[in-house]
Short mmCIF file of C-alpha atoms in Angstrom, two decimals:
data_model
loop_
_atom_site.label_atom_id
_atom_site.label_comp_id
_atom_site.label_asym_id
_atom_site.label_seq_id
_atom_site.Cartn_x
_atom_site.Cartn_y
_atom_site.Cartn_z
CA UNK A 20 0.00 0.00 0.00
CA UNK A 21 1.83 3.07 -0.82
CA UNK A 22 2.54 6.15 1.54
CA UNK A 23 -0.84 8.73 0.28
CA UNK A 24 -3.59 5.22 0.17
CA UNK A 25 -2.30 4.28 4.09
CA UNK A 26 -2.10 7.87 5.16
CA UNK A 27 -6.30 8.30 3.70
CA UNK A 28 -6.87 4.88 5.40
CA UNK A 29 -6.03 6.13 9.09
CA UNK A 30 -6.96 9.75 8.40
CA UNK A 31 -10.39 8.97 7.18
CA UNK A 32 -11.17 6.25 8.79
CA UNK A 33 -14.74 5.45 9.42
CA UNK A 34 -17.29 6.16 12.67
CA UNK A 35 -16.21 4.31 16.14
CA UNK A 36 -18.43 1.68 17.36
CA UNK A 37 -20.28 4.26 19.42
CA UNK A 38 -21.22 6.52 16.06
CA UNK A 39 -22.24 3.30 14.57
CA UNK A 40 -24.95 2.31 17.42
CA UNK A 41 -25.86 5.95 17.95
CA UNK A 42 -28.53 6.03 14.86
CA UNK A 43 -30.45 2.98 16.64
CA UNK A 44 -30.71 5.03 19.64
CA UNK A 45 -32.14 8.21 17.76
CA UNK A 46 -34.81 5.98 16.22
CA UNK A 47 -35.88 4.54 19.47
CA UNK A 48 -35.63 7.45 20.76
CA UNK A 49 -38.04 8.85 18.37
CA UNK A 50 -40.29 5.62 18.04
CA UNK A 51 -41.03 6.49 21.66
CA UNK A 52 -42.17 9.79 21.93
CA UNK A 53 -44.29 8.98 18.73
CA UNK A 54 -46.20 6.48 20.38
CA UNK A 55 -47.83 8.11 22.69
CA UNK A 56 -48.48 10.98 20.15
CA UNK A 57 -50.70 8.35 18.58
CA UNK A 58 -52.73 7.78 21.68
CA UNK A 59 -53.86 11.53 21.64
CA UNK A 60 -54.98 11.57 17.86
CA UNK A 61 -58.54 12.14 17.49
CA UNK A 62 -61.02 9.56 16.67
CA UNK A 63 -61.05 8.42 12.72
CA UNK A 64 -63.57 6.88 10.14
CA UNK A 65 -62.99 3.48 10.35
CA UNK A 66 -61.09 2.42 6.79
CA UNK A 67 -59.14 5.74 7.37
CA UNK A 68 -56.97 4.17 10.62
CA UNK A 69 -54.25 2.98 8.19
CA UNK A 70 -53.76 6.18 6.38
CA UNK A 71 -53.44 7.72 9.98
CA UNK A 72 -50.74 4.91 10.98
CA UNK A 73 -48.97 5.23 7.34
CA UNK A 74 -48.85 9.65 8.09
CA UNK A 75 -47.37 9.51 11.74
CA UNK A 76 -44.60 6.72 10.82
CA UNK A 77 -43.34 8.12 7.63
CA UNK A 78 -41.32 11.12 9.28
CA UNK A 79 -39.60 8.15 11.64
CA UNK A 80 -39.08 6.01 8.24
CA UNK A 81 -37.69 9.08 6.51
CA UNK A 82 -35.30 9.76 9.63
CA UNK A 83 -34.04 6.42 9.50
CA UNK A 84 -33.07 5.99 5.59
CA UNK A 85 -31.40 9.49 6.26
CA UNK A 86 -29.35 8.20 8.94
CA UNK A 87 -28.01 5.18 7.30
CA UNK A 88 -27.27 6.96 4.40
CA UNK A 89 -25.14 9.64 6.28
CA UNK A 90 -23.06 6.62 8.45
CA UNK A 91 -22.52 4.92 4.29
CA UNK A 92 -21.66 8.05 3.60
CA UNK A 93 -19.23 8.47 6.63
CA UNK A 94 -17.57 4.54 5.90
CA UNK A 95 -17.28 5.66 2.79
CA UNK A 96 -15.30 8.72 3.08
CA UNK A 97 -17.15 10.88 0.67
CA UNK A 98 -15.15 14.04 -0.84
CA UNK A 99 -18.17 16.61 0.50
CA UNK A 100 -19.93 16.39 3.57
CA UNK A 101 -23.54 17.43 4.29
CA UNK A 102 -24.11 21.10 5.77
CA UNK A 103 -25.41 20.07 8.75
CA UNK A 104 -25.72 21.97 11.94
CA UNK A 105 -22.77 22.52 14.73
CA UNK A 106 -25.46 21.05 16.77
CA UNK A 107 -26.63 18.42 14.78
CA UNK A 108 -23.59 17.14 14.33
CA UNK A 109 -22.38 16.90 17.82
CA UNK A 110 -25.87 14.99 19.17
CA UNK A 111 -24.59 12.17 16.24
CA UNK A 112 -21.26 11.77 17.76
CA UNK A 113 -19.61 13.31 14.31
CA UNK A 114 -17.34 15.29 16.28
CA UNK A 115 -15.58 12.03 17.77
CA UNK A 116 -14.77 10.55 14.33
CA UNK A 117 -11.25 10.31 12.76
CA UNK A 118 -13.14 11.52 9.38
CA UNK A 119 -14.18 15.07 11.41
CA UNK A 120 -10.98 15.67 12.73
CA UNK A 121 -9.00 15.46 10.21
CA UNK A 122 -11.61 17.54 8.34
CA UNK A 123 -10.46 20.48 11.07
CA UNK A 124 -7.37 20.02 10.02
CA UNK A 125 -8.01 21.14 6.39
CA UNK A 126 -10.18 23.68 7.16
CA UNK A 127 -7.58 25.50 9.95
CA UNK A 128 -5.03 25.17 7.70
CA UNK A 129 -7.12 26.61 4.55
CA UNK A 130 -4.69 29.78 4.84
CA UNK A 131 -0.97 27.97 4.67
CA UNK A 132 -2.75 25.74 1.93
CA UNK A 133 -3.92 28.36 -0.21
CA UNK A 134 -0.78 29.85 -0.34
CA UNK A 135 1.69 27.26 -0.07
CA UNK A 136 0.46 24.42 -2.29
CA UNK A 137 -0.65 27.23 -4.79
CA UNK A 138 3.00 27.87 -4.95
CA UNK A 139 4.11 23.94 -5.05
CA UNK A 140 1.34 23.42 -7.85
CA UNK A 141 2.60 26.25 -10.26
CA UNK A 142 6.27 25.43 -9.64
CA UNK A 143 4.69 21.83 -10.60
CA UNK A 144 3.09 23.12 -13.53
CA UNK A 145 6.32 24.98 -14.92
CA UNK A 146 9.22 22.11 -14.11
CA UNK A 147 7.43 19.54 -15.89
CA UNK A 148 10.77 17.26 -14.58
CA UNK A 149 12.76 17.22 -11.69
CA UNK A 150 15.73 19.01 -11.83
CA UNK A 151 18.50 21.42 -9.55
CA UNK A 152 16.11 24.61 -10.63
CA UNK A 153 13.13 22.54 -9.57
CA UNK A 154 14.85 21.82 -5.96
CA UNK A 155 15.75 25.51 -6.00
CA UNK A 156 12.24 27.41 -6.23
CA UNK A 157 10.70 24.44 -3.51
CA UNK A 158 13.79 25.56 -0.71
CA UNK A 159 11.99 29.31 -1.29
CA UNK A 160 8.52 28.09 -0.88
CA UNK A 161 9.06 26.07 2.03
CA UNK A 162 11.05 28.86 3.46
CA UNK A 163 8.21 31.23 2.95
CA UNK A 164 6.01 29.19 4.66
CA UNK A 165 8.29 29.18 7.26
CA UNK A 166 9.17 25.53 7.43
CA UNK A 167 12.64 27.18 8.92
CA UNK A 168 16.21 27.02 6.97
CA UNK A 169 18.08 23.72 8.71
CA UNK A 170 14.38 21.76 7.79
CA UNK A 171 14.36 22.69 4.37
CA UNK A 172 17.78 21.88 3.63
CA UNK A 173 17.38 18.31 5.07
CA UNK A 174 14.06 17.77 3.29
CA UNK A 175 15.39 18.79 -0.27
CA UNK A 176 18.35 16.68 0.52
CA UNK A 177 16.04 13.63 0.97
CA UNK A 178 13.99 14.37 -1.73
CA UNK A 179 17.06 14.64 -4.13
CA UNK A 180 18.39 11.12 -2.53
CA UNK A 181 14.89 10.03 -3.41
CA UNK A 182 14.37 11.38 -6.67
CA UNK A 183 18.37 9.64 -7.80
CA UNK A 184 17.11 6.61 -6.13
CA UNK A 185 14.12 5.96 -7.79
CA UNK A 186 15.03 7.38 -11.39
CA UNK A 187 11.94 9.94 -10.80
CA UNK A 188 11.80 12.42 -13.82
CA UNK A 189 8.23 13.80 -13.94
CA UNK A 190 7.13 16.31 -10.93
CA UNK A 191 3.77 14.01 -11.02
CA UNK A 192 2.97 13.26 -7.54
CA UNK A 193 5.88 15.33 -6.24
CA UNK A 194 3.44 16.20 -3.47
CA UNK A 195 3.08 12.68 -2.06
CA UNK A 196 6.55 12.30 -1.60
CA UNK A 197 7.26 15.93 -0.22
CA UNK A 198 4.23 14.72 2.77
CA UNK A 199 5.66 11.76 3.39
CA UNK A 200 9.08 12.93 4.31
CA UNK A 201 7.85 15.79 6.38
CA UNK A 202 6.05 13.11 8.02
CA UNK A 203 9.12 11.70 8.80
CA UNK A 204 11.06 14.38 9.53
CA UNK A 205 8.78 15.18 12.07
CA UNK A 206 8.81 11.83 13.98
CA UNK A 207 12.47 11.60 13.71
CA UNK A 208 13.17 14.80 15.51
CA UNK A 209 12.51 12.99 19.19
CA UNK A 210 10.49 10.42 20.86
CA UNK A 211 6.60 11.37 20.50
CA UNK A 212 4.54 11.96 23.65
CA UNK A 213 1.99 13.97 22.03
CA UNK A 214 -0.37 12.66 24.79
CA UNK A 215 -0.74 14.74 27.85
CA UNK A 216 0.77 13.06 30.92
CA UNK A 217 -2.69 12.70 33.09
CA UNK A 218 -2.33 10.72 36.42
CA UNK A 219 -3.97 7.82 37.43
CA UNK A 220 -7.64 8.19 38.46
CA UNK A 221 -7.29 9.74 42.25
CA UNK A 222 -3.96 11.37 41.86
CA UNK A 223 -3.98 14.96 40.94
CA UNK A 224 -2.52 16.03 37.29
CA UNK A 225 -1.19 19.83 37.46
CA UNK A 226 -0.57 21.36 34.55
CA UNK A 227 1.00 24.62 33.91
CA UNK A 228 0.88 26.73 31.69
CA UNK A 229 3.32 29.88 30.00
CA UNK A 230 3.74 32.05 27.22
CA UNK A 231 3.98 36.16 26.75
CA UNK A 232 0.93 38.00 26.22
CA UNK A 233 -1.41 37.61 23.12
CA UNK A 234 -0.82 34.67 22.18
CA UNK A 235 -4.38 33.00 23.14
CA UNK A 236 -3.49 31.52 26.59
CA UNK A 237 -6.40 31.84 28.66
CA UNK A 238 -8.33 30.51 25.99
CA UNK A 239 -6.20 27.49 25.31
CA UNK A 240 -6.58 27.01 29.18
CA UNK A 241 -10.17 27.28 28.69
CA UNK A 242 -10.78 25.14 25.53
CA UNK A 243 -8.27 22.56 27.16
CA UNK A 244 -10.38 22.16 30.70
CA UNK A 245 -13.41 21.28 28.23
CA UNK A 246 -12.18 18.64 26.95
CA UNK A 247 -10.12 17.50 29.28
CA UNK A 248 -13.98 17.51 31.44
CA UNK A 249 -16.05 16.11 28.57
CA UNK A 250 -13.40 12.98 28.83
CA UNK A 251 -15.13 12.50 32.57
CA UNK A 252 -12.29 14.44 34.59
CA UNK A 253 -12.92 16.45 37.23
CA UNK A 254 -10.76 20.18 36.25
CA UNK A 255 -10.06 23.69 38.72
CA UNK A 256 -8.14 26.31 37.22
CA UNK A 257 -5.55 28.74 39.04
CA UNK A 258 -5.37 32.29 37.90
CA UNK A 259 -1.97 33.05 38.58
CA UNK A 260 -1.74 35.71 35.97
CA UNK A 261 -2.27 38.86 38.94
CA UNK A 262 0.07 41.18 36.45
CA UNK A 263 -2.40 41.81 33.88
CA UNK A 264 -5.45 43.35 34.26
CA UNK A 265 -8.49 41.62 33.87
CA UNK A 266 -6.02 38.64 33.43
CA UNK A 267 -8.58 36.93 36.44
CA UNK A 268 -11.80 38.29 35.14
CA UNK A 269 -10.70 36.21 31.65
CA UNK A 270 -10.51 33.45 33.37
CA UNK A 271 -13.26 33.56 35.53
CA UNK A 272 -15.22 33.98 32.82
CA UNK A 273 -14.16 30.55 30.99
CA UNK A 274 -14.43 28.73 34.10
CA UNK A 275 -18.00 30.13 34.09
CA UNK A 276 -18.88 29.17 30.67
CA UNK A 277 -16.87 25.92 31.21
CA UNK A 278 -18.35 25.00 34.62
CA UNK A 279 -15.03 24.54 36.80
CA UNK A 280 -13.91 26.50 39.66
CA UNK A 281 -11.29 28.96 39.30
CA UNK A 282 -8.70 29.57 42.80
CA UNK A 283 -8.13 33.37 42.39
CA UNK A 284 -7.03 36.56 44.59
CA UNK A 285 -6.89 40.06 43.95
CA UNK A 286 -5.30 41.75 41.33
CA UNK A 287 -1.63 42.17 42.29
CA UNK A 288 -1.04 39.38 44.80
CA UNK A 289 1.35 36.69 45.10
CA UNK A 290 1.05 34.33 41.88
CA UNK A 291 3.22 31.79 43.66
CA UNK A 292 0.48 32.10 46.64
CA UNK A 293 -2.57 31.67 44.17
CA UNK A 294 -0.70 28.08 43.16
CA UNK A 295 -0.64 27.01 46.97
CA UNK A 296 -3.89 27.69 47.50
CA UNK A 297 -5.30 26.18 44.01
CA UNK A 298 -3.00 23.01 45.04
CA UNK A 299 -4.25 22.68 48.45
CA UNK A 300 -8.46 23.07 46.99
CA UNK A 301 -7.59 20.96 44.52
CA UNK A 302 -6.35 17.96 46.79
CA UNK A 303 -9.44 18.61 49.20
CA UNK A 304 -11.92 18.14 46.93
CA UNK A 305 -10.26 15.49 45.42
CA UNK A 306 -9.70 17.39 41.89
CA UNK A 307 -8.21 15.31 38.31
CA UNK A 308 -6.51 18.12 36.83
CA UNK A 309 -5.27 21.66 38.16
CA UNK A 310 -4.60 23.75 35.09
CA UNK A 311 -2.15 26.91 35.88
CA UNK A 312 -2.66 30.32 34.23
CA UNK A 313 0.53 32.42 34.57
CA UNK A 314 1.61 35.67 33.78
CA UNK A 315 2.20 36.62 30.04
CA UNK A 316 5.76 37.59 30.38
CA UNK A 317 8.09 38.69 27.37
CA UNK A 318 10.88 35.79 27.02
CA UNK A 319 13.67 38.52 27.84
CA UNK A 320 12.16 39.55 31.33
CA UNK A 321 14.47 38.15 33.46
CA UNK A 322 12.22 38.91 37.09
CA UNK A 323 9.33 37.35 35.42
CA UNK A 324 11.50 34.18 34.17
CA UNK A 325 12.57 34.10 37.99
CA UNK A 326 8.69 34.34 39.05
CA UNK A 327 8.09 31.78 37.20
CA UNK A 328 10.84 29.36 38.55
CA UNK A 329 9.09 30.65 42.45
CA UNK A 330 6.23 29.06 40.77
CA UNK A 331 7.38 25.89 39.79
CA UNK A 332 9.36 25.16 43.01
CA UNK A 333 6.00 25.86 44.72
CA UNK A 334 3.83 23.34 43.03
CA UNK A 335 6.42 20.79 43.24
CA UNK A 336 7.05 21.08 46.80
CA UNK A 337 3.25 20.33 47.68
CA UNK A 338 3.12 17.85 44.62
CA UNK A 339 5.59 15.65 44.15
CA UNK A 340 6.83 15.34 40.11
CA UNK A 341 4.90 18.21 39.67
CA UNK A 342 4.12 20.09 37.50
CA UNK A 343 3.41 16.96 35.44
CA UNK A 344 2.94 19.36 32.04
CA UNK A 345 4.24 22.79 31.20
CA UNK A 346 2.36 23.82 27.99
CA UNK A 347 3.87 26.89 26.23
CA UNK A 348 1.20 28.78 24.04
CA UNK A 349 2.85 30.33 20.79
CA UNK A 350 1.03 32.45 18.32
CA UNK A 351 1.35 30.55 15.23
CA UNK A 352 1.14 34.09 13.08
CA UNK A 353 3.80 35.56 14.48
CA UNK A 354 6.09 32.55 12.28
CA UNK A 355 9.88 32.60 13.61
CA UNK A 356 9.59 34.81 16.25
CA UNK A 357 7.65 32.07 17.82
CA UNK A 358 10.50 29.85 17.18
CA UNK A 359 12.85 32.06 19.56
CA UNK A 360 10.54 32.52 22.48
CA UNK A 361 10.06 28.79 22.44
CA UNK A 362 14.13 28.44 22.53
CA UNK A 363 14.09 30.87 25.34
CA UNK A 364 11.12 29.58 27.42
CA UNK A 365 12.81 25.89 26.86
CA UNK A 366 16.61 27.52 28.48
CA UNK A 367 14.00 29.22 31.54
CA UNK A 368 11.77 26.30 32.21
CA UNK A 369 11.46 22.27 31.47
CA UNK A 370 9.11 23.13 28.35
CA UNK A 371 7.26 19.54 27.75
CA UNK A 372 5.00 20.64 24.94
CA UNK A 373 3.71 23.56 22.97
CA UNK A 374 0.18 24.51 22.10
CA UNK A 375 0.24 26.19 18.98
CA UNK A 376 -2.37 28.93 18.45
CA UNK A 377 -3.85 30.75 16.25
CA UNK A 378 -2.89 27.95 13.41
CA UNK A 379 -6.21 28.66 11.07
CA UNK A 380 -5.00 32.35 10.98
CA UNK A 381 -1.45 32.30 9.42
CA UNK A 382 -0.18 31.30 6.06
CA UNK A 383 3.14 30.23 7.52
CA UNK A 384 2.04 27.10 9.30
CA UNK A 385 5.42 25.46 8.33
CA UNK A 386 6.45 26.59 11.88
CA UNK A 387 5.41 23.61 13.78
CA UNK A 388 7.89 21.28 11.61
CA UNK A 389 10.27 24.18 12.81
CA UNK A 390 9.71 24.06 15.92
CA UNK A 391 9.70 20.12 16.66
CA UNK A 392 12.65 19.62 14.32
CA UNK A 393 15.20 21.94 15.89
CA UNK A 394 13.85 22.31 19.09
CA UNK A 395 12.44 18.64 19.72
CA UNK A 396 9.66 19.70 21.84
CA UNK A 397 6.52 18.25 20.50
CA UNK A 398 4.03 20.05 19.69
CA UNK A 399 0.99 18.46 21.83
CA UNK A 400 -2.22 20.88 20.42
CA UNK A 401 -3.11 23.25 17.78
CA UNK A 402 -5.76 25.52 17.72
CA UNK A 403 -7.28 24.96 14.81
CA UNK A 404 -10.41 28.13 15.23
CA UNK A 405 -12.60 29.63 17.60
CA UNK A 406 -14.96 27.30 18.76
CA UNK A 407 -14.83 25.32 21.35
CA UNK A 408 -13.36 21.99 19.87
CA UNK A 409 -11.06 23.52 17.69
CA UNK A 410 -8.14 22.67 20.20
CA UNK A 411 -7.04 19.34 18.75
CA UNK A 412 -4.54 17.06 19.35
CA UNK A 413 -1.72 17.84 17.53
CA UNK A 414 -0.75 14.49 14.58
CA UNK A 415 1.91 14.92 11.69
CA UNK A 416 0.28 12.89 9.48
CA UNK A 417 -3.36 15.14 9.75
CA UNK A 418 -1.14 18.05 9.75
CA UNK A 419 0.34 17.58 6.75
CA UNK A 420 -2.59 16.28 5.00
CA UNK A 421 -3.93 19.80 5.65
CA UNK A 422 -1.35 21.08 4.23
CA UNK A 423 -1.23 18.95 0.85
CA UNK A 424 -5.23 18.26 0.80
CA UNK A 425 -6.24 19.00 -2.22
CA UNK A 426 -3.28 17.41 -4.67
CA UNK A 427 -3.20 14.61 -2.38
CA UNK A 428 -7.17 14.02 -2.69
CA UNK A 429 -6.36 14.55 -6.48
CA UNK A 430 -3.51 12.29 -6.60
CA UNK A 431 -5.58 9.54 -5.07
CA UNK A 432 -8.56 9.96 -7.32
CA UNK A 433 -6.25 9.38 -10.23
CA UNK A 434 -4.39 6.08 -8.22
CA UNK A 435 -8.37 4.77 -8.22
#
């Protein structure tokens, strides 16, 4: 099976077994409440009781030929997908499936697509073969897009190793190959733990986060304590950002619209004393996961790099191995500065992931293969838009799909 069929195999990959049971349940569900509907109808010439029966079981009939033939559409993996409702969606489980997912993907990373395989495909179109001018133009694509200078070197060296090894002339399907060592250039760059390192059940998880202003922290914080909540855990949250103003009332405000309670003091105080006390509620009421909000500090602020080490040492000496996660949020727009405050933030602090915000709003989302390759931190989440579910799980392969989605869907058309 070649590299683009196995990659559309996992990526977009049917319903799980709970998407697959969940249309039985809706037509119970609605099989019941028509029932007693039935009772209440008003009395009928007798002859005319069929019609009656026929009228009020067609809708449930209709409902359940519609269902089927969205989860055949789903197994399927059919190039559009049906305009339904946010809502709509969700109460079917669609949100949960690999096909969904990876459909975020594509659409957060509509921008960096647009403009970098528009490039790729007309440097395509003009090098009909593969050649040193060919290799040339793709360094200054990839560069644009921010891919960073030591990872474009080593992924037009592969490609020419490639290219010389397997006698490839044409540019045909020059895409395929250009995901597929991205892909690994990615997972060679360090030892994956993209999952988040939760305790067992009964042990608390803290996890703390950093980053300098603007980049979308307190939202991350916020999007991450719904899921991490909607997976059955139990979250607080600490606002230890007292610098900035209205820093707390952000927070609050999540934890409000999240429903978790947020440990907070006045504007001003002691972040290292908002931790205690956050630790300390968080063990009495027998809490999963303590997330940490800190203060937005600029990566050369040396008191505030020092604040944050008080910080650290505080939660560790009331948890042991804590923190078990620092996540540092970086603006994906702002490209290679967010390469350097990651390098500094990794020198101040034991960095063990990176959200990665703001990815559906840049056209340089190259910067993640950056990031991981020279930094080898991996990146854990991207946000991927505003909603609420837009945080997702960060995966190479989905990533780059996004990235190459529409020659790659092309590509595989023409392999059927």
């Amino acid at each position: 099976m070649s590299f683009l069929k196995r990659m559309k195999e996992k990526l977009m990959g049917g319903p799980s077994k709970e998407e697959v049971k969940e249309p039985e349940q809706q037509v119970e569900e609605v099989v019941e409440t028509e029932e007693p509907a039935q009772a209440e109808l008003p009395a009928v010439e007798e002859g005319k009781e069929q019609e009656v029966v026929e009228e009020t079981t067609k809708p449930v009939e209709e409902e359940t030929v519609e269902t089927v033939q969205e989860e055949k559409q789903e197994v399927a993996i059919v190039e559009e997908v049906k305009d339904e409702p946010e809502a709509e969606k969700e109460s079917k489980g669609w949100f949960r499936s690999a096909f969904s997912i990876t459909e975020k993907f594509k659409s957060g990373l509509t921008k960096t697509r647009d403009s970098f395989t528009s490039k790729v495909n007309d440097l395509v179109a003009r090098y009909r073969t593969v050649d040193e001018d060919f290799f040339e133009e793709l360094e200054e694509v990839l560069l644009q897009a921010d891919v960073g200078f030591e990872t474009v070197m080593e992924l037009t060296e592969i490609l020419r190793y490639e290219v010389q090894k397997k006698n490839i002339k044409s540019t045909d399907g020059i895409q395929a190959l250009i995901s597929e060592k991205l892909v690994e250039i990615y997972e060679k760059a360090g030892d994956d733990h993209i999952e988040l390192n939760l305790q067992p059940k009964g042990e608390l998880t803290v996890i703390l986060f950093v980053g300098v202003n603007g980049v979308g922290k307190t939202t991350t914080i916020g999007k991450l304590a719904h899921r991490l909540k909607s997976e059955g855990r139990s979250v607080m949250l600490a606002a230890g950002d007292t610098f900035r103003a209205g820093a707390i009332d952000q927070l609050q405000v999540w934890g409000d619209r999240v429903g978790v309670e947020v440990i907070k003091q006045s504007e001003g105080s002691d972040p290292a004393a908002v931790m205690y006390d956050a630790v300390h509620a968080a063990k009495n009421r027998g809490v999963d996961v303590l997330i940490c909000d800190t203060a937005g500090r600029l990566q050369n602020k040396v008191n505030l790099m020092k604040e944050l080490e008080k910080v650290h040492r505080v939660i560790s000496r009331e948890v042991p191995n804590a923190p078990h996660e620092v996540l540092l949020a970086l603006d994906a727009t702002t490209g290679q500065n967010a390469l350097i405050q990651a390098q500094t933030f990794k020198e101040a602090t034991n960095v063990t992931g990176i959200v990665l915000t703001k990815l559906d709003g840049t056209a340089k989302g190259g910067i993640v293969i950056a990031i991981r390759n020279k930094l080898h931190i991996p990146v854990k989440f991207v946000g991927l838009g505003e909603k609420m579910d837009d945080l997702q799980p960060f995966d190479p392969e989905r990533y780059v799909y996004g990235l190459f989605a529409d020659a790659l869907d092309e590509q595989l058309k023409e392999e059927k």
